[in-house]
Coordinates of C-alpha atoms in Angstrom, one line a residue:
M22 CA 152.9 65.8 -142.2
T23 CA 152.4 66.7 -145.2
N24 CA 149.3 66.5 -148.0
I25 CA 147.1 64.0 -145.7
T26 CA 145.0 63.0 -148.3
L27 CA 141.4 61.3 -145.8
K28 CA 139.0 59.0 -147.4
P29 CA 135.7 60.0 -148.1
A30 CA 134.0 59.1 -145.0
L31 CA 136.7 60.8 -143.0
M32 CA 137.2 64.2 -144.6
E33 CA 134.2 66.0 -143.0
H34 CA 135.2 66.6 -139.3
D35 CA 133.7 65.3 -136.5
P36 CA 133.4 67.7 -133.9
T37 CA 132.7 64.8 -130.9
N38 CA 136.8 64.3 -131.5
P39 CA 139.1 66.6 -131.2
I40 CA 141.9 64.7 -132.7
L41 CA 141.3 66.4 -135.7
S42 CA 141.3 70.2 -135.9
S43 CA 138.5 71.5 -138.0
V44 CA 138.8 73.9 -140.8
V45 CA 139.8 77.4 -139.5
T46 CA 139.6 80.6 -142.1
T47 CA 138.4 83.8 -141.8
L48 CA 136.3 83.7 -144.6
R49 CA 132.4 83.0 -143.3
A50 CA 130.3 80.4 -145.3
D51 CA 127.0 81.6 -144.5
A52 CA 127.8 85.6 -145.6
W53 CA 128.8 83.9 -149.2
E54 CA 125.6 82.0 -149.3
A55 CA 123.8 84.9 -148.5
A56 CA 125.5 86.6 -151.8
L57 CA 125.7 83.6 -154.3
K58 CA 121.5 83.7 -153.4
T59 CA 121.0 87.1 -153.7
A60 CA 123.1 86.3 -157.4
N61 CA 121.0 83.9 -157.7
S62 CA 124.4 82.0 -158.5
F63 CA 124.0 79.5 -154.9
L64 CA 123.2 76.3 -157.8
E65 CA 126.1 77.0 -159.8
F66 CA 128.7 77.9 -156.7
S67 CA 127.0 76.2 -154.2
D68 CA 130.8 74.4 -153.5
V69 CA 132.1 77.5 -152.2
P70 CA 130.1 77.9 -148.6
Y71 CA 130.6 74.4 -148.6
G72 CA 134.1 74.5 -149.5
I73 CA 134.6 77.1 -146.7
L74 CA 133.2 75.1 -143.9
H75 CA 134.9 71.6 -144.6
G76 CA 137.5 72.4 -147.4
F77 CA 137.8 72.2 -151.3
D78 CA 138.3 69.1 -153.1
M79 CA 141.8 70.1 -154.7
G80 CA 141.3 66.6 -157.2
T81 CA 143.4 64.4 -155.4
L82 CA 141.4 61.7 -154.6
Q83 CA 142.6 59.5 -157.6
A84 CA 145.9 59.9 -155.6
L85 CA 144.4 57.9 -152.8
P86 CA 147.1 55.6 -151.8
S87 CA 146.1 51.3 -151.1
K88 CA 149.4 51.9 -148.7
T89 CA 151.0 54.3 -146.4
F90 CA 153.7 56.2 -148.2
I91 CA 156.2 58.2 -146.3
P92 CA 159.2 59.6 -148.5
P93 CA 162.0 61.7 -147.1
N94 CA 162.0 65.3 -146.6
H95 CA 164.7 67.1 -149.6
S96 CA 167.9 67.7 -148.0
S97 CA 167.2 71.7 -147.8
A98 CA 164.8 70.5 -145.1
K99 CA 167.3 68.6 -143.3
L100 CA 170.0 71.1 -143.1
H101 CA 167.7 73.7 -141.8
P102 CA 165.2 71.6 -139.3
T103 CA 164.8 74.5 -137.0
A104 CA 163.5 76.3 -139.7
I105 CA 160.7 73.2 -140.5
I106 CA 159.8 72.6 -136.7
D107 CA 159.0 76.5 -136.3
N108 CA 156.9 76.6 -138.8
I109 CA 155.0 73.2 -137.8
H110 CA 154.9 75.0 -134.2
N111 CA 152.7 78.0 -136.4
E112 CA 150.5 75.7 -137.6
L113 CA 149.9 74.1 -134.9
A114 CA 149.1 77.2 -132.9
E115 CA 146.9 78.9 -135.1
R116 CA 145.1 75.2 -135.7
R117 CA 145.9 74.5 -139.1
Y118 CA 147.8 71.5 -138.5
S119 CA 146.3 68.3 -136.9
G120 CA 148.9 66.3 -134.2
P121 CA 151.2 65.4 -134.6
F122 CA 150.7 61.9 -134.9
H123 CA 153.0 58.9 -135.1
P124 CA 152.1 56.8 -138.4
D125 CA 150.3 53.9 -136.9
R126 CA 147.9 56.1 -135.2
L127 CA 147.8 58.2 -138.2
E128 CA 146.8 55.2 -140.2
M129 CA 144.2 53.5 -137.7
L130 CA 142.1 57.4 -137.6
I131 CA 142.3 57.7 -141.7
G132 CA 143.7 55.0 -142.9
P133 CA 146.8 54.7 -145.6
F134 CA 147.8 57.7 -146.4
R135 CA 151.0 59.5 -148.4
T136 CA 153.0 62.7 -147.5
S137 CA 155.1 64.7 -149.7
P138 CA 158.9 66.1 -149.6
L139 CA 159.5 69.4 -147.1
G140 CA 161.8 71.7 -148.6
L141 CA 162.4 75.2 -147.8
V142 CA 163.8 78.3 -150.7
P143 CA 165.6 80.9 -148.9
K144 CA 164.0 83.9 -149.1
S145 CA 165.0 87.4 -150.4
N146 CA 165.2 89.6 -146.7
G147 CA 167.8 87.4 -145.9
G148 CA 168.4 84.6 -142.5
E149 CA 164.7 83.6 -143.5
F150 CA 163.1 80.4 -145.5
R151 CA 160.2 79.8 -147.3
L152 CA 158.6 76.2 -146.7
I153 CA 157.5 74.1 -149.8
Q154 CA 155.7 71.0 -150.0
D155 CA 157.0 69.0 -153.5
F156 CA 153.7 68.1 -154.5
S157 CA 155.0 66.5 -158.0
Y158 CA 157.2 63.9 -155.9
P159 CA 158.3 61.8 -157.0
R160 CA 158.8 62.3 -160.4
N161 CA 159.3 59.5 -163.4
D162 CA 158.5 56.8 -161.2
P163 CA 156.4 53.9 -162.7
Q164 CA 155.7 52.6 -159.1
V165 CA 154.2 55.9 -157.5
S166 CA 152.8 58.9 -159.3
S167 CA 152.5 62.5 -157.7
V168 CA 150.0 64.0 -156.0
N169 CA 150.2 66.7 -159.1
A170 CA 150.0 64.0 -161.7
S171 CA 146.3 63.0 -160.3
I172 CA 144.7 66.0 -160.7
D173 CA 143.0 66.7 -164.2
T174 CA 144.8 70.2 -164.9
D175 CA 141.2 71.1 -166.9
S176 CA 139.1 71.0 -164.0
F177 CA 141.6 72.6 -161.8
S178 CA 143.3 75.2 -164.4
C179 CA 145.4 78.0 -162.7
G180 CA 146.7 81.2 -164.7
W181 CA 149.8 83.4 -164.4
G182 CA 149.3 86.8 -165.0
T183 CA 151.3 90.6 -164.9
F184 CA 150.4 93.5 -164.1
Q185 CA 150.2 94.5 -167.6
R186 CA 147.8 91.5 -168.7
V187 CA 145.6 93.1 -165.6
V188 CA 145.8 96.3 -167.0
D189 CA 144.5 95.1 -170.7
L190 CA 141.9 93.2 -169.0
I191 CA 140.0 96.1 -167.2
L192 CA 140.8 98.6 -170.6
H193 CA 139.0 96.7 -172.7
A194 CA 136.7 95.0 -170.2
P195 CA 132.8 96.3 -171.0
Q196 CA 131.3 99.0 -169.2
G197 CA 129.5 97.8 -165.9
T198 CA 132.3 95.0 -164.8
L199 CA 133.2 94.2 -161.6
A200 CA 136.8 93.5 -160.1
A201 CA 137.9 92.5 -156.8
T202 CA 141.5 92.3 -155.7
L203 CA 143.0 89.9 -152.7
D204 CA 146.8 90.4 -151.3
V205 CA 148.1 86.8 -150.9
D206 CA 150.7 87.7 -148.4
S207 CA 150.5 83.4 -148.2
A208 CA 149.1 81.1 -150.7
F209 CA 145.7 80.0 -149.8
R210 CA 145.3 82.0 -146.5
R211 CA 144.5 86.2 -146.0
K212 CA 146.1 88.1 -142.8
T213 CA 145.6 91.4 -141.8
L214 CA 148.3 94.0 -142.7
L215 CA 150.0 96.2 -140.7
A216 CA 150.9 99.3 -142.5
D217 CA 152.3 103.0 -141.6
V218 CA 148.8 104.5 -140.2
A219 CA 150.1 107.9 -140.9
W220 CA 151.3 107.5 -144.3
W221 CA 148.1 105.7 -145.2
H222 CA 146.3 108.7 -143.7
C223 CA 147.8 111.4 -145.8
T224 CA 147.7 109.4 -148.8
L225 CA 144.2 108.7 -148.7
S226 CA 143.5 111.7 -148.2
E227 CA 144.0 113.4 -151.0
E228 CA 141.4 114.1 -153.5
F229 CA 142.6 111.2 -156.2
A230 CA 144.9 108.7 -154.5
G231 CA 144.8 106.0 -157.3
S232 CA 146.3 105.8 -160.9
T233 CA 145.4 106.2 -164.2
L234 CA 145.0 103.9 -166.6
S235 CA 144.6 104.5 -170.7
L236 CA 145.3 102.6 -173.8
P237 CA 149.1 102.9 -175.7
P238 CA 148.5 104.9 -178.8
P239 CA 148.9 102.8 -182.0
P240 CA 152.4 101.7 -182.6
N241 CA 154.6 104.3 -184.3
A242 CA 156.2 102.8 -187.3
V243 CA 159.8 104.4 -186.5
E244 CA 162.5 101.5 -186.8
F245 CA 163.6 100.6 -183.1
W246 CA 166.3 98.1 -182.6
V247 CA 168.5 97.3 -179.6
D248 CA 171.6 94.4 -179.1
A249 CA 174.5 93.8 -176.7
S250 CA 178.0 91.8 -176.6
T251 CA 179.9 90.7 -175.3
S252 CA 183.3 90.7 -177.5
W253 CA 182.4 95.3 -177.8
G254 CA 179.6 96.7 -176.2
I255 CA 175.9 98.1 -177.0
G256 CA 174.2 98.9 -180.3
V257 CA 171.3 101.4 -180.9
I258 CA 169.5 101.6 -184.6
F259 CA 166.6 104.2 -184.0
D260 CA 164.6 106.5 -187.1
D261 CA 167.2 105.6 -189.6
V262 CA 170.2 106.8 -187.5
W263 CA 172.8 104.4 -185.2
D264 CA 174.9 105.0 -182.1
A265 CA 176.9 102.7 -180.1
W266 CA 179.0 102.4 -176.9
K267 CA 182.4 100.6 -176.1
L268 CA 182.3 98.5 -172.0
Q269 CA 184.2 99.2 -170.5
P270 CA 187.2 97.0 -169.0
G271 CA 186.3 95.2 -165.5
W272 CA 182.0 96.2 -166.9
H273 CA 181.0 92.3 -165.9
K274 CA 181.8 92.8 -162.2
D275 CA 179.4 93.6 -159.0
G276 CA 176.8 91.2 -160.5
R277 CA 176.6 92.7 -164.2
T278 CA 175.9 90.3 -167.5
I279 CA 174.8 90.5 -171.1
G280 CA 171.7 90.5 -169.6
W281 CA 172.5 93.9 -168.1
A282 CA 174.1 95.1 -171.0
E283 CA 171.2 94.1 -173.3
F284 CA 169.4 96.3 -170.4
V285 CA 170.9 99.2 -170.7
A286 CA 170.9 99.1 -174.8
V287 CA 166.9 99.6 -174.4
E288 CA 167.4 102.5 -171.6
L289 CA 170.2 104.6 -174.2
G290 CA 167.8 103.9 -177.5
L291 CA 165.0 105.8 -175.4
L292 CA 167.2 108.4 -174.3
L293 CA 167.9 108.4 -178.1
A294 CA 165.1 108.6 -178.8
I295 CA 163.4 111.4 -176.2
S296 CA 166.5 113.7 -177.6
K297 CA 164.3 113.3 -180.7
G298 CA 161.5 115.1 -179.2
Y299 CA 159.7 112.0 -179.5
K300 CA 156.5 111.8 -176.6
N301 CA 153.3 110.7 -175.8
T302 CA 153.9 107.4 -178.3
H303 CA 154.1 103.7 -178.8
F304 CA 157.6 102.2 -179.9
I305 CA 157.9 98.1 -180.9
I306 CA 161.9 97.7 -180.0
H307 CA 163.1 94.3 -181.4
S308 CA 165.8 92.2 -179.2
D309 CA 167.6 88.9 -179.6
N310 CA 167.4 88.4 -176.2
Q311 CA 164.6 86.6 -174.6
G312 CA 165.4 86.9 -171.0
V313 CA 165.1 91.0 -171.5
I314 CA 161.4 90.3 -173.0
F315 CA 160.3 87.9 -170.4
A316 CA 161.6 90.5 -167.8
F317 CA 159.7 93.6 -169.0
Q318 CA 156.6 91.8 -169.5
K319 CA 156.7 90.5 -165.5
G320 CA 157.9 94.1 -164.4
R321 CA 161.2 92.9 -162.7
S322 CA 164.4 90.4 -163.0
R323 CA 165.8 88.4 -160.3
S324 CA 168.9 90.2 -161.2
V325 CA 169.2 93.3 -158.9
T326 CA 171.9 94.9 -161.5
Q327 CA 169.2 94.5 -164.1
N328 CA 166.0 96.1 -162.0
A329 CA 168.2 98.8 -161.3
V330 CA 168.1 99.8 -165.0
L331 CA 164.9 98.7 -165.5
Q332 CA 163.7 101.3 -162.3
R333 CA 165.2 104.1 -164.6
I334 CA 163.7 102.9 -168.0
D335 CA 160.2 102.8 -166.1
H336 CA 161.0 106.4 -165.2
L337 CA 161.7 107.1 -168.3
L338 CA 158.3 106.0 -169.7
A339 CA 156.5 107.6 -167.0
I340 CA 157.8 111.0 -167.6
N341 CA 157.8 111.0 -171.4
S342 CA 154.1 109.1 -172.1
I343 CA 155.7 106.5 -174.3
W344 CA 154.5 102.6 -174.2
V345 CA 157.5 99.9 -175.1
T346 CA 156.3 96.7 -176.7
L347 CA 159.7 94.8 -176.7
T348 CA 159.5 92.0 -179.7
Y349 CA 161.8 88.9 -180.6
V350 CA 164.3 88.8 -183.6
P351 CA 167.1 86.0 -184.2
S352 CA 170.4 87.5 -183.5
A353 CA 171.2 86.9 -187.2
S354 CA 168.2 89.6 -188.4
N355 CA 169.6 92.3 -185.7
R356 CA 169.8 95.1 -186.9
A357 CA 172.0 96.1 -184.1
D358 CA 174.1 93.2 -184.2
A359 CA 176.6 95.0 -186.2
P360 CA 177.3 98.3 -184.0
S361 CA 177.1 96.0 -180.6
R362 CA 180.4 94.9 -181.9
G363 CA 182.1 97.9 -183.1
E364 CA 181.1 97.6 -186.8
Q365 CA 180.4 101.3 -188.4
L366 CA 177.3 101.3 -190.2
T367 CA 177.8 103.0 -193.6
D368 CA 174.3 103.2 -195.3
I369 CA 172.7 105.0 -192.5
K370 CA 174.3 108.3 -190.5
K371 CA 175.6 108.1 -187.0
N372 CA 174.0 109.6 -184.3
N373 CA 175.5 112.0 -181.7
L374 CA 173.5 112.0 -178.8
L375 CA 175.4 114.2 -176.6
Q376 CA 174.8 117.1 -179.4
S377 CA 173.3 119.3 -176.6
L378 CA 176.6 119.9 -174.7
A379 CA 178.4 121.1 -177.5
T380 CA 179.0 125.2 -177.4
P381 CA 177.8 126.5 -180.2
A382 CA 181.6 127.7 -181.6
F383 CA 183.4 124.5 -180.1
R384 CA 183.1 120.9 -179.7
L385 CA 184.1 119.1 -176.5
P386 CA 186.6 115.8 -176.8
P387 CA 184.3 112.5 -176.3
H388 CA 186.2 112.0 -173.0
D389 CA 184.9 115.0 -171.5
V390 CA 181.1 114.7 -172.9
E391 CA 180.6 112.0 -171.1
N392 CA 182.5 112.8 -168.0
I393 CA 180.1 115.6 -167.5
I394 CA 177.3 112.3 -167.8
L395 CA 178.9 109.9 -165.6
A396 CA 179.2 113.3 -163.0
L397 CA 175.3 113.9 -163.5
D398 CA 174.9 110.5 -163.0
K399 CA 176.7 109.8 -159.5
C400 CA 175.5 113.3 -158.5
Y401 CA 172.7 111.7 -156.2
A402 CA 172.2 108.9 -154.1
P403 CA 170.6 105.8 -154.9
S404 CA 167.7 106.5 -151.8
T405 CA 167.7 110.0 -153.3
I406 CA 166.8 108.9 -156.9
K407 CA 164.3 106.3 -155.6
N408 CA 162.3 109.3 -153.5
H409 CA 162.8 111.8 -156.5
N410 CA 160.9 108.8 -158.8
Y411 CA 158.1 109.0 -156.2
S412 CA 157.8 112.2 -156.5
I413 CA 158.1 112.7 -160.3
H414 CA 155.0 109.8 -159.8
H415 CA 153.2 111.4 -158.0
F416 CA 153.5 115.0 -159.8
H417 CA 152.2 112.9 -163.4
T418 CA 149.0 111.4 -160.7
F419 CA 148.1 115.1 -160.3
C420 CA 148.5 116.0 -163.7
D421 CA 146.4 112.9 -164.8
K422 CA 143.7 114.2 -163.0
R423 CA 143.6 117.1 -164.3
Q424 CA 144.1 116.3 -167.8
V425 CA 147.5 119.2 -168.1
P426 CA 149.2 118.5 -171.4
G427 CA 152.7 117.5 -172.0
E428 CA 154.0 121.1 -172.8
L429 CA 152.6 122.0 -169.4
R430 CA 154.3 119.7 -167.5
F431 CA 158.1 119.9 -168.2
P432 CA 159.5 122.8 -168.3
T433 CA 156.7 123.0 -166.0
H434 CA 154.9 125.9 -166.2
E435 CA 154.9 128.4 -162.9
V436 CA 150.5 128.2 -162.7
I437 CA 150.9 124.5 -163.0
L438 CA 154.0 124.5 -159.8
L439 CA 151.6 126.6 -158.0
A440 CA 148.9 124.3 -158.4
Y441 CA 150.8 121.3 -157.4
A442 CA 151.9 122.7 -154.4
A443 CA 149.0 123.9 -153.6
S444 CA 147.5 120.3 -153.8
H445 CA 149.4 119.8 -150.8
I446 CA 147.5 121.9 -148.6
G447 CA 145.7 120.7 -145.5
K448 CA 146.6 117.0 -146.0
F449 CA 150.5 116.8 -145.8
T450 CA 153.4 118.8 -144.2
G451 CA 155.5 121.7 -145.7
S452 CA 158.2 119.6 -145.8
T453 CA 156.2 117.3 -147.9
A454 CA 155.6 119.6 -150.4
R455 CA 159.0 121.0 -150.8
R456 CA 160.3 117.5 -151.0
H457 CA 158.1 116.8 -154.1
I458 CA 159.1 120.8 -155.6
N459 CA 162.7 119.8 -154.7
A460 CA 162.4 116.6 -156.9
L461 CA 161.0 118.1 -160.2
K462 CA 163.3 120.8 -159.9
A463 CA 166.4 118.4 -159.7
Y464 CA 164.5 116.9 -162.8
H465 CA 165.0 120.4 -164.6
T466 CA 168.5 121.1 -163.8
I467 CA 169.9 117.3 -165.0
N468 CA 167.6 117.8 -167.9
N469 CA 168.9 121.2 -168.7
L470 CA 165.2 122.5 -168.4
V471 CA 163.9 125.9 -167.5
W472 CA 163.5 126.0 -163.7
N473 CA 159.9 127.8 -163.7
G474 CA 159.9 128.7 -159.7
S475 CA 159.0 132.0 -158.4
S476 CA 158.3 133.8 -155.6
R477 CA 155.0 132.8 -155.4
L478 CA 156.3 129.4 -155.3
S479 CA 157.8 130.1 -151.7
K480 CA 154.5 131.9 -150.6
V481 CA 152.6 128.7 -151.9
L482 CA 154.5 126.5 -149.6
N483 CA 154.5 128.5 -147.1
G484 CA 151.1 128.5 -146.3
V485 CA 151.0 124.8 -146.6
N486 CA 153.3 124.7 -144.3
I487 CA 151.0 126.4 -141.8
K488 CA 148.1 124.6 -142.9
A489 CA 149.5 120.8 -142.2
P490 CA 147.4 119.1 -140.5
Q491 CA 148.1 117.6 -137.0
S492 CA 147.7 114.5 -138.0
S493 CA 150.7 114.2 -141.1
A494 CA 153.1 115.0 -137.8
R495 CA 154.5 112.1 -137.2
P496 CA 155.5 111.5 -133.3
Q497 CA 158.9 111.4 -132.0
R498 CA 160.8 108.4 -132.1
S499 CA 162.0 107.1 -128.9
P500 CA 166.0 106.9 -129.0
V501 CA 167.9 103.3 -128.0
T502 CA 169.0 103.5 -125.2
T503 CA 171.7 101.3 -123.0
T504 CA 169.2 99.6 -120.9
M505 CA 167.4 98.4 -124.2
L506 CA 170.6 97.2 -125.5
R507 CA 171.2 95.3 -121.9
V508 CA 167.9 93.5 -122.9
L509 CA 168.7 92.6 -126.0
L510 CA 172.0 90.5 -124.6
S511 CA 170.4 89.1 -122.0
E512 CA 167.7 87.3 -124.7
L513 CA 171.0 86.8 -127.5
N514 CA 172.9 83.8 -127.4
L515 CA 176.4 85.2 -128.4
Q516 CA 177.3 81.6 -129.0
D517 CA 175.1 81.8 -131.9
P518 CA 176.4 82.9 -135.3
L519 CA 173.4 85.4 -136.0
D520 CA 173.2 86.3 -132.6
A521 CA 176.7 87.6 -132.4
A522 CA 176.5 88.9 -135.5
V523 CA 173.9 91.1 -134.1
A524 CA 175.2 92.0 -130.3
A525 CA 178.6 93.4 -132.5
C526 CA 176.5 95.1 -134.9
A527 CA 174.2 96.8 -132.7
C528 CA 176.4 97.9 -129.9
T529 CA 179.0 99.5 -132.5
A530 CA 175.8 101.1 -134.5
F531 CA 174.9 102.5 -130.7
W532 CA 178.2 104.2 -129.4
G533 CA 180.3 104.7 -132.8
Q534 CA 176.3 107.1 -133.3
C535 CA 176.0 105.0 -137.4
R536 CA 173.3 104.7 -138.9
L537 CA 172.6 101.1 -139.8
G538 CA 173.0 101.9 -143.1
E539 CA 176.6 102.6 -142.9
L540 CA 176.9 99.2 -141.9
L541 CA 174.3 96.4 -143.3
P542 CA 172.8 96.2 -146.5
P543 CA 168.7 96.6 -146.9
T544 CA 168.8 92.6 -147.5
S545 CA 171.2 89.9 -147.7
T546 CA 171.8 90.1 -151.8
T547 CA 172.2 93.8 -151.7
A548 CA 175.7 94.7 -153.1
T549 CA 178.0 95.5 -150.1
S550 CA 180.7 97.4 -151.8
Q551 CA 180.2 100.7 -150.0
L552 CA 179.9 98.9 -146.8
P553 CA 182.8 97.8 -144.0
S554 CA 184.8 94.8 -144.3
R555 CA 186.4 93.2 -141.5
E556 CA 189.9 94.7 -142.6
N557 CA 188.2 98.5 -142.4
L558 CA 188.3 97.3 -138.8
T559 CA 191.4 98.1 -136.9
R560 CA 192.7 97.8 -133.5
S561 CA 194.4 100.2 -131.7
A562 CA 198.5 100.9 -131.7
S563 CA 198.5 100.3 -128.1
R564 CA 197.5 97.2 -125.9
K565 CA 196.7 95.5 -129.3
S566 CA 196.2 92.3 -127.3
D567 CA 193.6 94.0 -124.9
P568 CA 192.6 97.5 -126.9
R569 CA 191.4 100.2 -125.7
S570 CA 189.6 101.4 -128.7
Y571 CA 189.2 100.3 -132.6
E572 CA 189.1 102.3 -135.8
L573 CA 186.3 101.4 -137.7
H574 CA 186.3 102.9 -141.6
L575 CA 182.8 103.2 -143.1
P576 CA 183.5 103.2 -146.3
S577 CA 180.2 105.8 -147.5
T578 CA 178.4 108.0 -145.3
K579 CA 175.3 109.8 -145.5
T580 CA 177.1 113.2 -145.5
N581 CA 180.0 111.9 -147.5
R582 CA 179.4 108.9 -150.1
A583 CA 182.9 108.9 -151.6
G584 CA 185.1 109.2 -149.1
G585 CA 183.2 108.0 -146.0
Q586 CA 184.2 108.5 -142.2
T587 CA 186.1 106.5 -140.0
V588 CA 184.9 106.1 -136.6
T589 CA 186.4 105.6 -133.3
L590 CA 185.0 102.7 -131.3
L591 CA 186.2 103.3 -127.1
K592 CA 186.3 100.7 -124.7
Q593 CA 183.3 101.4 -122.0
D594 CA 182.7 100.7 -118.6
H595 CA 179.4 99.0 -119.5
P596 CA 177.9 95.6 -120.4
T597 CA 177.3 96.7 -123.7
N598 CA 181.3 97.7 -125.2
P599 CA 181.5 97.1 -128.3
L600 CA 185.2 95.8 -128.5
P601 CA 184.4 92.5 -126.5
L602 CA 181.6 91.8 -128.4
L603 CA 183.4 92.4 -132.3
Q604 CA 186.7 89.9 -130.8
N605 CA 183.5 87.5 -130.4
H606 CA 181.9 88.2 -133.4
F607 CA 184.8 87.2 -135.0
A608 CA 185.7 84.1 -133.1
V609 CA 182.2 82.4 -133.5
N610 CA 182.0 83.5 -137.1
E611 CA 185.3 83.0 -138.3
L612 CA 185.6 86.1 -140.1
P613 CA 188.3 85.9 -143.2
K614 CA 189.8 89.9 -143.6
K615 CA 187.4 90.1 -147.2
A616 CA 184.2 89.4 -145.5
S617 CA 181.4 91.9 -144.8
L618 CA 181.7 93.1 -141.6
F619 CA 179.0 91.9 -139.6
E620 CA 178.9 88.0 -141.8
Y621 CA 177.9 85.0 -139.9
L622 CA 178.0 81.4 -140.9
P623 CA 176.9 78.9 -142.3
K624 CA 178.8 80.8 -145.8
N625 CA 177.7 78.8 -148.6
D626 CA 175.4 81.6 -150.1
N627 CA 173.8 85.4 -149.3
S628 CA 171.9 83.9 -146.9
N629 CA 174.6 84.7 -144.3
R630 CA 175.0 88.0 -144.6
L631 CA 173.7 90.3 -142.0
S632 CA 171.0 92.5 -143.5
K633 CA 169.5 95.5 -141.7
R634 CA 165.8 93.8 -142.5
R635 CA 167.4 90.7 -140.5
F636 CA 169.3 92.8 -138.0
L637 CA 166.3 95.0 -137.2
A638 CA 163.5 91.4 -137.2
R639 CA 165.6 90.1 -134.5
C640 CA 166.1 93.2 -132.4
N641 CA 162.0 93.9 -132.1
A642 CA 161.0 90.3 -131.4
I643 CA 163.1 90.9 -128.1
W644 CA 162.4 94.2 -127.3
S645 CA 158.8 93.8 -128.5
K646 CA 158.5 91.1 -125.3
R647 CA 159.7 94.2 -122.8
G648 CA 157.0 96.2 -124.2
Y649 CA 159.5 98.1 -125.9
S650 CA 158.5 100.4 -129.5
R651 CA 159.5 98.8 -132.4
I652 CA 162.4 100.8 -134.0
T653 CA 163.1 101.3 -137.9
G654 CA 166.6 101.8 -137.9
D655 CA 166.7 105.6 -137.7
E656 CA 167.1 106.0 -134.3
R657 CA 169.9 107.3 -132.9
G658 CA 171.3 106.0 -129.6
T659 CA 171.6 108.0 -125.8
V660 CA 172.8 106.9 -122.6
S661 CA 170.5 106.1 -120.3
E662 CA 169.7 103.9 -117.3

């Protein structure tokens, strides 16, 4: 039952009547009242402690019905009734719901009431849903107004800001301003967050574990225009030079759209600016794509491919101390429109972004230069690049606190390297320090910067390793055993599409000694071109009706990202034999050959793609009930009864 609006006389909970639950919250009304009185603000905000005890007026009293109104739920709720029921059971267990009630019984208790339709929205982690209560229903109905329509928005205003907006507020706040933040994990509730204690301990043990905020410099007057077109490619105008890049055939696959190309235009423009030596500056970039501008303002996009480019752009901005503000211009006024369509500009000169790859007496053909750039771009796995970006950010935080000037950061002066490495002593393991230093070295190599590492740096890193605190060492993970697999199979319903996929994946990973990242995407929305499909699994040549083995080709592995590896899955004289579990998975889920290997029904959208997160959630839910430690997916298996 949703949005039950009580009569005023019945809004307060009657402790003698156990039928209606009292307000459940972690907030303490007495503490709020004491704090407000101390601040001489109780008279102005006396509704806060009262609301914590009795519930807050959300402005819906005008929606009190004269007769009960119960519209049907949305189709998304009807398609997944189990998700709705699970949510209701959880709310009842937490005492946030009263009931359940028959409508006649509830009307007798509280008078006429109204409900709002329930619906479900898929979460990004795959296989899970977020419950919504549609308080804007019905829409445009002259007979019945929605709950939201009855609320005076002037009395209950709500503003949605961005991280940059918060930064601006902080930077322009007067001296002595106080602020507080709360993590809203679930709307209108506060929850305790589970964290990696070891990671937090190491991070918070640093002398400085925060980030620095600073006002951007005044905008640079240099002209900066970017554009992209599906008919040709990308164009950039910067500082009275222009450049252009033609999109390759098939560029629009794997989720790449014109929005992705517009993001790449910004990235290439920044690379052009950096190649000319621009640092510690603020650019105004002109673009005719409002989607890109809004994504920059929010700091994210709904597109996975666009987010990947945005991460690279953020990396460029951070390491070069560059601020950007994107401003909209109509396409007809965009100076970069012509080069993005393959047209040559004659009023300004063309730039050669890749001059640094030319020898003094000889210039390589363009396709050779492009191959160098492509090879450098692909030399590290995406996960490695992500770790490198974190290390670079960590280094900048170190430099910001000590006000190290930009010219000593890159190329990094030897003394700065020594100081940065030594800052890990007594706080982190030697491997963590070496990982950060190696990321710096990789950045220098890719960008053709002089690396000032020395034998003294090696000695400092050895000293950091010797002085590593015991608290920084994580306990060894327990392996997954055949006993754990037996427990898992005993709790899974092998006729359920999801459970059939989980069982097959678990035993395939165990007996094939595969990493989960080689079998499953991190989330259900991650591209799976580098993960096995149904056609990557073939039976042995003999006895195909009752195979003794399967050959599974992994398109990409940690040790061979390009060529992958072929794994042989042998028949095991054990209840966890992966071969019949794979056959069961294929029968239950009716997978076509082109489907992802561990796809499961229904097949109407990406929510059917088994992800690493969904897989681990299902396994840990079963194993934790039996007293096993939570697994992260990095554990290998061991045969143990």
